[in-house]
Short mmCIF file of C-alpha atoms in Angstrom, two decimals:
data_model
loop_
_atom_site.label_atom_id
_atom_site.label_comp_id
_atom_site.label_asym_id
_atom_site.label_seq_id
_atom_site.Cartn_x
_atom_site.Cartn_y
_atom_site.Cartn_z
CA MET D 616 -54.12 -30.67 71.79
CA ASP D 617 -52.38 -33.90 72.76
CA VAL D 618 -51.18 -36.43 70.27
CA GLN D 619 -53.82 -39.13 71.02
CA GLU D 620 -56.54 -36.55 70.81
CA THR D 621 -55.27 -35.23 67.40
CA THR D 622 -55.21 -38.85 66.02
CA ALA D 623 -58.64 -39.86 67.16
CA SER D 624 -60.10 -36.55 66.29
CA ASP D 625 -58.67 -36.88 62.71
CA LEU D 626 -60.40 -40.15 62.31
CA ILE D 627 -63.91 -38.87 63.42
CA ALA D 628 -63.60 -35.85 60.83
CA ARG D 629 -62.60 -38.24 58.03
CA SER D 630 -64.94 -41.03 57.85
CA THR D 631 -67.19 -43.45 59.64
CA ARG D 632 -64.69 -46.45 59.06
CA CYS D 633 -61.00 -46.79 59.18
CA ASP D 634 -58.12 -49.21 59.31
CA VAL D 635 -57.19 -49.19 63.03
CA MET D 636 -53.61 -50.16 62.62
CA LYS D 637 -52.86 -47.85 59.48
CA ASP D 638 -55.09 -44.84 60.68
CA PHE D 639 -54.64 -44.81 64.39
CA ALA D 640 -52.21 -47.24 66.14
CA LEU D 641 -49.15 -46.69 64.20
CA PRO D 642 -49.47 -42.81 63.72
CA PHE D 643 -50.25 -42.76 67.46
CA THR D 644 -47.17 -44.56 68.59
CA VAL D 645 -44.91 -42.87 66.01
CA LYS D 646 -46.01 -39.37 67.22
CA VAL D 647 -45.24 -40.33 70.86
CA TYR D 648 -41.88 -41.52 69.71
CA LEU D 649 -41.16 -38.13 67.61
CA GLY D 650 -42.32 -36.05 70.45
CA SER D 651 -40.27 -37.95 73.07
CA MET D 652 -37.11 -37.42 70.83
CA GLY D 653 -37.88 -33.72 70.30
CA LEU D 654 -39.16 -33.91 66.75
CA SER D 655 -42.28 -32.80 65.05
CA ASN D 656 -44.93 -34.89 63.44
CA SER D 657 -44.31 -33.90 60.05
CA GLY D 658 -41.98 -36.95 59.50
CA SER D 659 -44.26 -39.42 60.99
CA ASP D 660 -45.29 -41.07 57.58
CA GLU D 661 -41.63 -41.44 56.46
CA LEU D 662 -40.77 -43.13 59.78
CA ILE D 663 -43.54 -45.50 59.54
CA GLY D 664 -42.54 -46.57 56.32
CA ARG D 665 -39.02 -47.16 57.60
CA VAL D 666 -40.02 -49.18 60.37
CA SER D 667 -42.62 -51.24 58.25
CA ASP D 668 -39.81 -52.02 55.74
CA LEU D 669 -37.32 -53.02 58.51
CA LEU D 670 -39.73 -55.31 60.13
CA HIS D 671 -41.93 -56.64 57.26
CA GLY D 672 -39.99 -55.86 54.04
CA ASN D 673 -37.86 -58.11 51.92
CA ASP D 674 -34.01 -58.43 52.33
CA VAL D 675 -33.33 -55.22 50.10
CA LYS D 676 -35.88 -53.20 51.94
CA ARG D 677 -34.86 -54.34 55.26
CA THR D 678 -31.06 -53.39 54.32
CA GLU D 679 -32.19 -49.90 53.09
CA ALA D 680 -34.49 -49.23 56.15
CA ALA D 681 -31.86 -50.33 58.60
CA GLN D 682 -29.06 -47.88 56.86
CA SER D 683 -31.65 -44.98 56.94
CA ILE D 684 -32.80 -45.44 60.50
CA VAL D 685 -29.17 -45.64 61.60
CA SER D 686 -28.30 -42.42 59.54
CA PHE D 687 -31.45 -40.75 61.17
CA ILE D 688 -30.28 -41.63 64.91
CA ASP D 689 -26.69 -40.43 64.06
CA GLU D 690 -27.83 -37.14 62.61
CA LEU D 691 -30.38 -36.55 65.38
CA ALA D 692 -27.56 -37.36 68.06
CA ALA D 693 -25.02 -34.88 66.41
CA SER D 694 -27.60 -32.25 66.25
CA ARG D 695 -28.46 -32.60 69.91
CA ARG D 696 -24.78 -32.56 70.93
CA LYS D 697 -24.37 -29.26 69.12
CA GLN D 698 -27.67 -27.82 70.63
CA SER D 699 -29.33 -29.43 73.61
CA ALA D 700 -33.14 -29.71 74.19
CA ALA D 701 -35.67 -31.00 76.54
CA ASP D 702 -36.02 -34.61 74.82
CA PHE D 703 -34.85 -37.96 75.19
CA THR D 704 -32.15 -37.69 72.69
CA THR D 705 -30.39 -34.83 74.54
CA TYR D 706 -30.73 -37.05 77.75
CA ILE D 707 -28.83 -39.94 75.79
CA VAL D 708 -25.97 -37.91 74.57
CA GLN D 709 -25.28 -36.29 77.88
CA ALA D 710 -25.73 -39.48 79.82
CA GLN D 711 -22.70 -40.76 81.71
CA VAL D 712 -22.05 -44.22 82.82
CA GLN D 713 -19.32 -44.70 85.55
CA GLY D 714 -18.06 -41.28 84.88
CA ARG D 715 -17.80 -41.55 81.23
CA SER D 716 -20.09 -40.30 78.25
CA LEU D 717 -21.63 -42.99 76.17
CA THR D 718 -19.96 -43.72 72.87
CA ASP D 719 -21.30 -42.97 69.49
CA GLU D 720 -22.06 -46.84 69.23
CA GLU D 721 -23.89 -46.86 72.54
CA VAL D 722 -25.98 -43.86 71.53
CA ARG D 723 -26.72 -45.48 68.06
CA GLY D 724 -27.74 -48.69 69.80
CA ILE D 725 -30.07 -47.03 72.45
CA GLY D 726 -31.69 -44.94 69.66
CA VAL D 727 -32.29 -47.59 67.36
CA LEU D 728 -33.64 -49.97 70.27
CA PHE D 729 -35.89 -47.33 71.55
CA LEU D 730 -37.39 -46.84 67.90
CA ILE D 731 -37.91 -50.39 66.89
CA ALA D 732 -38.94 -51.68 70.22
CA GLY D 733 -41.33 -48.83 71.02
CA LEU D 734 -43.37 -48.39 67.87
CA ASP D 735 -44.47 -51.80 66.22
CA THR D 736 -44.94 -53.64 69.52
CA VAL D 737 -47.29 -50.87 71.12
CA ALA D 738 -49.18 -50.41 67.89
CA ALA D 739 -49.82 -54.18 67.66
CA ALA D 740 -50.88 -54.32 71.16
CA LEU D 741 -53.28 -51.44 70.46
CA GLY D 742 -54.67 -53.30 67.38
CA PHE D 743 -55.33 -56.52 69.39
CA ASP D 744 -56.89 -54.60 72.32
CA LEU D 745 -59.39 -52.55 69.87
CA ALA D 746 -60.11 -55.81 67.80
CA TYR D 747 -61.04 -57.62 71.10
CA LEU D 748 -63.20 -54.72 72.33
CA ALA D 749 -64.93 -54.51 68.82
CA ARG D 750 -65.89 -58.10 69.11
CA ASN D 751 -66.94 -57.71 72.69
CA PRO D 752 -69.26 -54.69 72.90
CA GLU D 753 -70.23 -55.23 76.54
CA ASP D 754 -66.56 -54.89 77.69
CA GLN D 755 -66.36 -52.01 75.23
CA GLU D 756 -69.06 -50.18 76.90
CA SER D 757 -68.15 -51.08 80.28
CA LEU D 758 -64.64 -49.39 79.75
CA ARG D 759 -66.11 -46.52 78.06
CA ARG D 760 -68.55 -45.92 81.03
CA GLU D 761 -65.82 -46.56 83.76
CA PRO D 762 -62.55 -45.34 82.17
CA THR D 763 -60.61 -45.99 85.74
CA ARG D 764 -60.90 -49.70 84.78
CA ILE D 765 -58.90 -49.32 81.73
CA ALA D 766 -55.55 -49.64 83.33
CA THR D 767 -56.42 -52.97 84.84
CA ALA D 768 -58.01 -54.05 81.49
CA VAL D 769 -54.55 -53.26 79.81
CA GLU D 770 -52.86 -55.77 82.26
CA GLU D 771 -55.25 -58.59 81.25
CA LEU D 772 -55.06 -57.71 77.48
CA LEU D 773 -51.17 -57.83 77.79
CA ARG D 774 -51.41 -61.39 79.01
CA ALA D 775 -54.05 -62.66 76.44
CA TYR D 776 -52.30 -60.86 73.54
CA SER D 777 -48.48 -60.94 74.01
CA THR D 778 -47.11 -59.41 70.90
CA VAL D 779 -43.34 -60.21 71.32
CA GLN D 780 -41.73 -63.61 71.71
CA ILE D 781 -38.66 -63.78 74.00
CA ILE D 782 -35.28 -65.16 72.21
CA ARG D 783 -32.72 -66.62 74.18
CA VAL D 784 -29.53 -68.68 73.44
CA ALA D 785 -28.59 -72.03 74.75
CA THR D 786 -25.53 -71.87 77.05
CA LYS D 787 -25.15 -75.62 76.92
CA ASP D 788 -26.53 -78.80 75.27
CA VAL D 789 -29.89 -79.88 76.85
CA ASP D 790 -32.85 -82.03 76.13
CA PHE D 791 -35.94 -80.65 77.27
CA GLU D 792 -39.36 -82.40 76.99
CA GLY D 793 -38.07 -84.46 74.08
CA VAL D 794 -36.62 -81.48 72.33
CA SER D 795 -32.69 -81.27 71.76
CA MET D 796 -30.95 -77.84 71.96
CA ARG D 797 -27.48 -77.49 71.35
CA LYS D 798 -25.15 -74.78 72.89
CA GLY D 799 -25.53 -71.79 70.83
CA ASP D 800 -29.03 -72.48 69.57
CA PHE D 801 -31.48 -69.73 69.40
CA VAL D 802 -34.57 -70.52 71.60
CA SER D 803 -37.90 -68.71 70.98
CA CYS D 804 -40.06 -68.68 74.15
CA ALA D 805 -43.72 -68.37 73.16
CA THR D 806 -44.99 -65.76 75.72
CA MET D 807 -48.50 -65.98 74.50
CA ILE D 808 -48.60 -69.70 75.35
CA ALA D 809 -46.82 -69.33 78.75
CA ASN D 810 -49.54 -66.65 79.63
CA ARG D 811 -52.28 -69.04 78.94
CA ASP D 812 -50.77 -71.68 80.99
CA PRO D 813 -53.62 -73.33 83.04
CA ALA D 814 -51.18 -74.30 85.67
CA GLU D 815 -50.67 -70.56 86.50
CA PHE D 816 -53.87 -69.05 85.43
CA MET D 817 -57.28 -69.69 86.39
CA CYS D 818 -59.50 -70.04 83.14
CA PRO D 819 -56.48 -68.85 80.98
CA ASP D 820 -58.32 -68.46 77.79
CA THR D 821 -61.18 -66.43 79.20
CA ILE D 822 -60.25 -62.68 78.94
CA ASP D 823 -61.45 -61.27 82.28
CA LEU D 824 -60.67 -57.32 82.12
CA ALA D 825 -61.01 -57.39 86.03
CA ARG D 826 -58.54 -60.03 86.56
CA GLN D 827 -56.13 -59.15 89.39
CA ASP D 828 -53.49 -61.98 88.52
CA HIS D 829 -50.91 -59.92 86.52
CA ARG D 830 -47.99 -62.42 86.49
CA TYR D 831 -47.71 -62.56 82.67
CA ILE D 832 -44.38 -62.52 80.81
CA ALA D 833 -45.36 -60.09 77.85
CA PHE D 834 -42.48 -57.87 78.96
CA GLY D 835 -40.09 -60.76 79.71
CA TYR D 836 -39.09 -61.22 83.45
CA GLY D 837 -36.00 -60.93 85.87
CA PRO D 838 -33.18 -58.87 84.58
CA HIS D 839 -34.34 -59.14 81.06
CA LEU D 840 -37.64 -57.22 81.85
CA CYS D 841 -38.25 -54.83 79.17
CA LEU D 842 -36.99 -51.25 80.07
CA GLY D 843 -40.12 -49.59 78.24
CA ALA D 844 -42.82 -51.69 79.88
CA ASN D 845 -44.22 -48.65 81.85
CA LEU D 846 -44.38 -46.52 78.83
CA ALA D 847 -45.92 -49.04 76.87
CA ARG D 848 -48.57 -49.72 79.53
CA LEU D 849 -49.16 -45.98 79.58
CA GLU D 850 -49.39 -45.51 75.96
CA ILE D 851 -51.98 -48.40 75.43
CA ALA D 852 -54.10 -47.19 78.19
CA VAL D 853 -54.01 -43.67 76.93
CA GLY D 854 -54.58 -44.91 73.41
CA ILE D 855 -57.52 -47.06 74.41
CA ASN D 856 -59.01 -44.35 76.61
CA GLU D 857 -59.01 -41.62 73.98
CA TRP D 858 -60.46 -44.12 71.44
CA LEU D 859 -63.25 -44.84 73.57
CA THR D 860 -63.86 -41.36 74.50
CA ARG D 861 -64.00 -40.18 70.87
CA ILE D 862 -65.09 -43.18 68.75
CA PRO D 863 -68.67 -44.23 69.29
CA THR D 864 -69.71 -47.93 69.47
CA PHE D 865 -67.48 -49.56 66.93
CA ARG D 866 -67.16 -53.04 65.44
CA ILE D 867 -65.16 -54.94 62.91
CA LYS D 868 -66.56 -54.82 59.23
CA GLU D 869 -67.48 -58.25 58.12
CA VAL D 870 -65.59 -59.32 54.70
CA TRP D 871 -66.39 -61.99 52.58
CA ARG D 872 -63.66 -64.31 51.74
CA ARG D 873 -63.66 -66.78 48.92
#
């Protein structure tokens, strides 16, 4: 049984309610990652904890998580150098660039990037998308009835709910729209705002799952386009499809707030 089927089926067997992020989105993306790296799902909970501490923990937890993740990647790479397998880790350690093998530092960097960039981001996108569908039952039922529309719907949801901001570094002093930036300053480019620019998109705040204009920049643009964009699209589409196939009509539970 596939990863997404197992994850969704577990939810059905367990209860009529769940925490989408904790019970579905994160386990799903972690299991995809583990499978691609040639590892079993037995370490999924531990890996989720490491990534959560790295991205959302305090200074102490972030430092400990970073060290743990680096050690995890180094040990995995060393293992695949000794015994290859049909997985992404083996591909990295056997890869060559301009006739030379990748250094340990390069292998480590790729492994860490693949882990960090591919888990929290895709899980967050699934969370946004399922939250939207929970609040819009007509779109939810439409995609359930016509799953061939999911891929196009994912494009629109990526436009509407970009989960990553683009960071750039100013190469010279510049004043832009009244804001002064100096050479070396970090600049956060709000992709979600750009993707709702009325000068670029018709009715930008309206989510139209049949929209054909997919010029959004959720994955960056130009030479800095996300290398994992197509994998992310596929994961999100598969995750939504399996959820809609196996989970009946769903909604977000209303919670009283004081």
